[in-house]
mmCIF file of C-alpha atoms in Angstrom:
data_model
loop_
_atom_site.group_PDB
_atom_site.id
_atom_site.type_symbol
_atom_site.label_atom_id
_atom_site.label_comp_id
_atom_site.label_asym_id
_atom_site.label_seq_id
_atom_site.Cartn_x
_atom_site.Cartn_y
_atom_site.Cartn_z
ATOM 1 C CA UNK A 217 88.456 -71.177 -6.016
ATOM 2 C CA UNK A 218 89.363 -74.358 -7.910
ATOM 3 C CA UNK A 219 89.328 -76.274 -4.623
ATOM 4 C CA UNK A 220 85.817 -75.005 -3.813
ATOM 5 C CA UNK A 221 84.453 -75.991 -7.260
ATOM 6 C CA UNK A 222 85.902 -79.523 -7.224
ATOM 7 C CA UNK A 223 86.039 -80.442 -3.538
ATOM 8 C CA UNK A 224 84.086 -83.651 -4.156
ATOM 9 C CA UNK A 225 87.056 -85.003 -6.134
ATOM 10 C CA UNK A 226 89.121 -86.884 -3.531
ATOM 11 C CA UNK A 227 92.590 -86.625 -5.068
ATOM 12 C CA UNK A 228 92.164 -82.924 -5.821
ATOM 13 C CA UNK A 229 90.863 -82.243 -2.314
ATOM 14 C CA UNK A 230 93.795 -84.143 -0.777
ATOM 15 C CA UNK A 231 96.329 -82.240 -2.876
ATOM 16 C CA UNK A 232 94.623 -78.926 -2.091
ATOM 17 C CA UNK A 233 94.654 -79.622 1.658
ATOM 18 C CA UNK A 234 98.330 -80.578 1.460
ATOM 19 C CA UNK A 235 99.110 -77.334 -0.378
ATOM 20 C CA UNK A 236 97.092 -75.321 2.156
ATOM 21 C CA UNK A 237 98.945 -76.981 5.044
ATOM 22 C CA UNK A 238 102.348 -76.229 3.514
ATOM 23 C CA UNK A 239 101.532 -72.665 2.466
ATOM 24 C CA UNK A 240 99.841 -71.780 5.776
ATOM 25 C CA UNK A 241 103.152 -72.194 7.586
ATOM 26 C CA UNK A 242 104.051 -68.697 6.376
ATOM 27 C CA UNK A 243 102.298 -66.154 8.673
ATOM 28 C CA UNK A 244 101.343 -63.697 5.914
ATOM 29 C CA UNK A 245 99.939 -66.467 3.718
ATOM 30 C CA UNK A 246 98.062 -67.925 6.691
ATOM 31 C CA UNK A 247 96.405 -64.569 7.381
ATOM 32 C CA UNK A 248 95.461 -64.252 3.713
ATOM 33 C CA UNK A 249 93.946 -67.752 3.749
ATOM 34 C CA UNK A 250 92.002 -66.944 6.901
ATOM 35 C CA UNK A 251 90.661 -63.787 5.248
ATOM 36 C CA UNK A 252 89.595 -65.835 2.207
ATOM 37 C CA UNK A 253 87.673 -68.292 4.415
ATOM 38 C CA UNK A 254 89.860 -71.260 3.503
ATOM 39 C CA UNK A 255 88.884 -72.795 6.853
ATOM 40 C CA UNK A 256 85.328 -73.203 5.590
ATOM 41 C CA UNK A 257 86.466 -74.759 2.304
ATOM 42 C CA UNK A 258 88.489 -77.372 4.207
ATOM 43 C CA UNK A 259 85.575 -78.069 6.561
ATOM 44 C CA UNK A 260 83.209 -78.524 3.609
ATOM 45 C CA UNK A 261 85.597 -80.960 1.943
ATOM 46 C CA UNK A 262 85.871 -82.922 5.215
ATOM 47 C CA UNK A 263 82.098 -83.102 5.450
ATOM 48 C CA UNK A 264 81.592 -84.190 1.832
ATOM 49 C CA UNK A 265 84.396 -86.750 1.885
ATOM 50 C CA UNK A 266 84.277 -87.839 5.532
ATOM 51 C CA UNK A 267 84.435 -91.501 4.559
ATOM 52 C CA UNK A 268 87.897 -91.087 3.036
ATOM 53 C CA UNK A 269 90.536 -91.396 5.770
ATOM 54 C CA UNK A 270 93.314 -90.014 3.555
ATOM 55 C CA UNK A 271 91.376 -86.830 2.818
ATOM 56 C CA UNK A 272 90.552 -86.422 6.522
ATOM 57 C CA UNK A 273 94.245 -86.759 7.358
ATOM 58 C CA UNK A 274 95.248 -83.974 4.961
ATOM 59 C CA UNK A 275 92.319 -81.807 6.051
ATOM 60 C CA UNK A 276 93.304 -82.140 9.727
ATOM 61 C CA UNK A 277 96.863 -81.195 8.802
ATOM 62 C CA UNK A 278 95.584 -78.140 6.922
ATOM 63 C CA UNK A 279 93.427 -77.132 9.894
ATOM 64 C CA UNK A 280 96.412 -77.455 12.248
ATOM 65 C CA UNK A 281 98.474 -75.089 10.114
ATOM 66 C CA UNK A 282 95.587 -72.667 9.531
ATOM 67 C CA UNK A 283 94.931 -72.494 13.286
ATOM 68 C CA UNK A 284 98.540 -71.838 14.257
ATOM 69 C CA UNK A 285 99.838 -68.567 15.651
ATOM 70 C CA UNK A 286 97.264 -66.073 14.508
ATOM 71 C CA UNK A 287 98.102 -63.709 17.353
ATOM 72 C CA UNK A 288 95.060 -64.558 19.452
ATOM 73 C CA UNK A 289 92.626 -63.220 16.890
ATOM 74 C CA UNK A 290 89.072 -63.380 18.248
ATOM 75 C CA UNK A 291 86.873 -66.032 16.709
ATOM 76 C CA UNK A 292 83.597 -64.200 16.204
ATOM 77 C CA UNK A 293 82.510 -65.667 12.858
ATOM 78 C CA UNK A 294 79.297 -67.418 13.934
ATOM 79 C CA UNK A 295 77.148 -69.392 11.525
ATOM 80 C CA UNK A 296 73.362 -69.788 11.569
ATOM 81 C CA UNK A 297 73.620 -72.289 14.437
ATOM 82 C CA UNK A 298 75.469 -69.752 16.565
ATOM 83 C CA UNK A 299 78.698 -71.738 16.479
ATOM 84 C CA UNK A 300 81.995 -70.008 15.878
ATOM 85 C CA UNK A 301 84.420 -71.109 13.187
ATOM 86 C CA UNK A 302 86.688 -72.733 15.783
ATOM 87 C CA UNK A 303 83.735 -74.650 17.213
ATOM 88 C CA UNK A 304 82.797 -75.896 13.732
ATOM 89 C CA UNK A 305 86.421 -76.950 13.136
ATOM 90 C CA UNK A 306 86.446 -78.743 16.508
ATOM 91 C CA UNK A 307 83.201 -80.556 15.644
ATOM 92 C CA UNK A 308 84.542 -81.690 12.263
ATOM 93 C CA UNK A 309 87.887 -82.882 13.607
ATOM 94 C CA UNK A 310 86.340 -84.792 16.523
ATOM 95 C CA UNK A 311 83.752 -86.393 14.216
ATOM 96 C CA UNK A 312 86.529 -87.463 11.837
ATOM 97 C CA UNK A 313 88.564 -88.895 14.694
ATOM 98 C CA UNK A 314 85.555 -90.961 15.776
ATOM 99 C CA UNK A 315 84.883 -92.190 12.243
ATOM 100 C CA UNK A 316 88.538 -93.079 11.590
ATOM 101 C CA UNK A 317 89.622 -94.212 15.067
ATOM 102 C CA UNK A 318 91.752 -97.020 13.595
ATOM 103 C CA UNK A 319 93.662 -94.778 11.167
ATOM 104 C CA UNK A 320 96.861 -93.731 12.933
ATOM 105 C CA UNK A 321 97.572 -90.614 10.885
ATOM 106 C CA UNK A 322 94.035 -89.273 11.343
ATOM 107 C CA UNK A 323 94.526 -89.629 15.108
ATOM 108 C CA UNK A 324 97.996 -88.100 14.900
ATOM 109 C CA UNK A 325 96.892 -84.973 13.058
ATOM 110 C CA UNK A 326 93.422 -84.857 14.582
ATOM 111 C CA UNK A 327 94.814 -84.660 18.119
ATOM 112 C CA UNK A 328 97.315 -82.040 16.972
ATOM 113 C CA UNK A 329 94.438 -79.998 15.529
ATOM 114 C CA UNK A 330 92.485 -80.341 18.775
ATOM 115 C CA UNK A 331 95.534 -79.317 20.800
ATOM 116 C CA UNK A 332 96.058 -76.253 18.605
ATOM 117 C CA UNK A 333 92.405 -75.234 18.873
ATOM 118 C CA UNK A 334 92.255 -75.774 22.648
ATOM 119 C CA UNK A 335 95.347 -73.580 23.100
ATOM 120 C CA UNK A 336 93.787 -70.631 21.320
ATOM 121 C CA UNK A 337 91.454 -69.515 24.093
ATOM 122 C CA UNK A 338 89.774 -70.625 27.291
ATOM 123 C CA UNK A 339 86.435 -70.749 25.461
ATOM 124 C CA UNK A 340 87.876 -73.066 22.805
ATOM 125 C CA UNK A 341 89.467 -75.317 25.448
ATOM 126 C CA UNK A 342 86.165 -75.622 27.294
ATOM 127 C CA UNK A 343 84.297 -76.292 24.038
ATOM 128 C CA UNK A 344 86.667 -79.170 23.198
ATOM 129 C CA UNK A 345 86.066 -80.674 26.640
ATOM 130 C CA UNK A 346 82.286 -80.225 26.447
ATOM 131 C CA UNK A 347 82.293 -81.847 22.994
ATOM 132 C CA UNK A 348 83.517 -85.131 24.471
ATOM 133 C CA UNK A 349 87.053 -84.403 23.275
ATOM 134 C CA UNK A 350 88.766 -86.275 26.107
ATOM 135 C CA UNK A 351 86.891 -89.512 25.455
ATOM 136 C CA UNK A 352 87.348 -89.277 21.671
ATOM 137 C CA UNK A 353 91.102 -88.765 22.099
ATOM 138 C CA UNK A 354 91.452 -91.679 24.528
ATOM 139 C CA UNK A 355 89.369 -94.025 22.359
ATOM 140 C CA UNK A 356 91.496 -93.014 19.374
ATOM 141 C CA UNK A 357 94.726 -93.825 21.221
ATOM 142 C CA UNK A 358 93.788 -97.427 22.072
ATOM 143 C CA UNK A 359 94.301 -98.954 18.595
ATOM 144 C CA UNK A 360 97.648 -97.156 18.304
ATOM 145 C CA UNK A 361 99.392 -98.137 21.535
ATOM 146 C CA UNK A 362 102.360 -99.256 19.419
ATOM 147 C CA UNK A 363 102.774 -95.823 17.758
ATOM 148 C CA UNK A 364 104.599 -93.352 20.029
ATOM 149 C CA UNK A 365 103.994 -90.369 17.754
ATOM 150 C CA UNK A 366 100.202 -90.846 17.912
ATOM 151 C CA UNK A 367 100.375 -91.273 21.697
ATOM 152 C CA UNK A 368 102.563 -88.194 22.033
ATOM 153 C CA UNK A 369 100.132 -85.942 20.198
ATOM 154 C CA UNK A 370 97.195 -87.365 22.129
ATOM 155 C CA UNK A 371 98.871 -86.772 25.479
ATOM 156 C CA UNK A 372 99.789 -83.217 24.483
ATOM 157 C CA UNK A 373 96.173 -82.533 23.566
ATOM 158 C CA UNK A 374 94.993 -83.924 26.920
ATOM 159 C CA UNK A 375 97.520 -81.740 28.760
ATOM 160 C CA UNK A 376 96.222 -78.629 27.007
ATOM 161 C CA UNK A 377 92.602 -79.581 27.694
ATOM 162 C CA UNK A 378 93.475 -80.141 31.372
ATOM 163 C CA UNK A 379 95.249 -76.772 31.701
ATOM 164 C CA UNK A 380 94.956 -75.364 35.250
ATOM 165 C CA UNK A 381 91.388 -76.654 35.553
ATOM 166 C CA UNK A 382 90.943 -78.827 38.668
ATOM 167 C CA UNK A 383 87.570 -80.158 37.526
ATOM 168 C CA UNK A 384 89.080 -81.143 34.165
ATOM 169 C CA UNK A 385 91.978 -82.904 35.921
ATOM 170 C CA UNK A 386 89.437 -85.049 37.778
ATOM 171 C CA UNK A 387 87.405 -85.678 34.615
ATOM 172 C CA UNK A 388 90.466 -86.760 32.616
ATOM 173 C CA UNK A 389 91.581 -89.018 35.476
ATOM 174 C CA UNK A 390 88.117 -90.598 35.670
ATOM 175 C CA UNK A 391 88.344 -91.305 31.927
ATOM 176 C CA UNK A 392 91.361 -93.524 32.747
ATOM 177 C CA UNK A 393 93.883 -91.258 31.056
ATOM 178 C CA UNK A 394 96.414 -91.876 33.830
ATOM 179 C CA UNK A 395 96.349 -95.630 33.181
ATOM 180 C CA UNK A 396 96.694 -95.049 29.437
ATOM 181 C CA UNK A 397 99.643 -92.723 30.001
ATOM 182 C CA UNK A 398 101.391 -95.055 32.443
ATOM 183 C CA UNK A 399 100.968 -98.003 30.081
ATOM 184 C CA UNK A 400 102.434 -95.982 27.205
ATOM 185 C CA UNK A 401 105.415 -94.934 29.315
ATOM 186 C CA UNK A 402 106.118 -98.543 30.300
ATOM 187 C CA UNK A 403 105.745 -99.789 26.734
ATOM 188 C CA UNK A 404 107.839 -97.020 25.184
ATOM 189 C CA UNK A 405 110.319 -96.256 27.961
ATOM 190 C CA UNK A 406 113.184 -95.867 25.471
ATOM 191 C CA UNK A 407 111.341 -93.472 23.155
ATOM 192 C CA UNK A 408 112.550 -90.007 24.080
ATOM 193 C CA UNK A 409 109.949 -88.033 22.126
ATOM 194 C CA UNK A 410 106.827 -89.636 23.625
ATOM 195 C CA UNK A 411 105.919 -86.309 25.166
ATOM 196 C CA UNK A 412 107.436 -84.115 22.445
ATOM 197 C CA UNK A 413 104.666 -83.320 19.976
ATOM 198 C CA UNK A 414 105.371 -84.246 16.350
#
């Protein structure tokens, strides 16, 4: 409740998102937060403070934890535009990644959030792809070619988006993801966790 009343205060919003991310790691707490519509509070804070890269970072982290392991619960909470909660989260995360393409931690946690959302259901995976997710991820990786952890999360997200979808494999290849991946492997050949998501 305090978060909702003061979400335009950057430091408070950052601290609240950090607390949400940490607390949501516990399954029972995560379910309680989902029931209390904490997703929407985080999305609202992201929208109000979208110019602040630090807030976006913490909000993406909170969304990752809130989206994790909720036993495949159906996402049927549509708003007046007809978009589900997961679609609204996807829109906010992708928009933040575009706005803060040069901020490594926003890309790191943004791609992790997108990966988590795309894993939830086939509909969510397709929505990420149709929302230009592949291009946004690849554009976000370019400024961070020297940061294996950002690359790792981006590649994991692309793998989930690709899934067993032949058309998506072709689309991702046409977006030059193979070249990006090969370059990263050459540049970071001694980094063992390049494809282990962090």
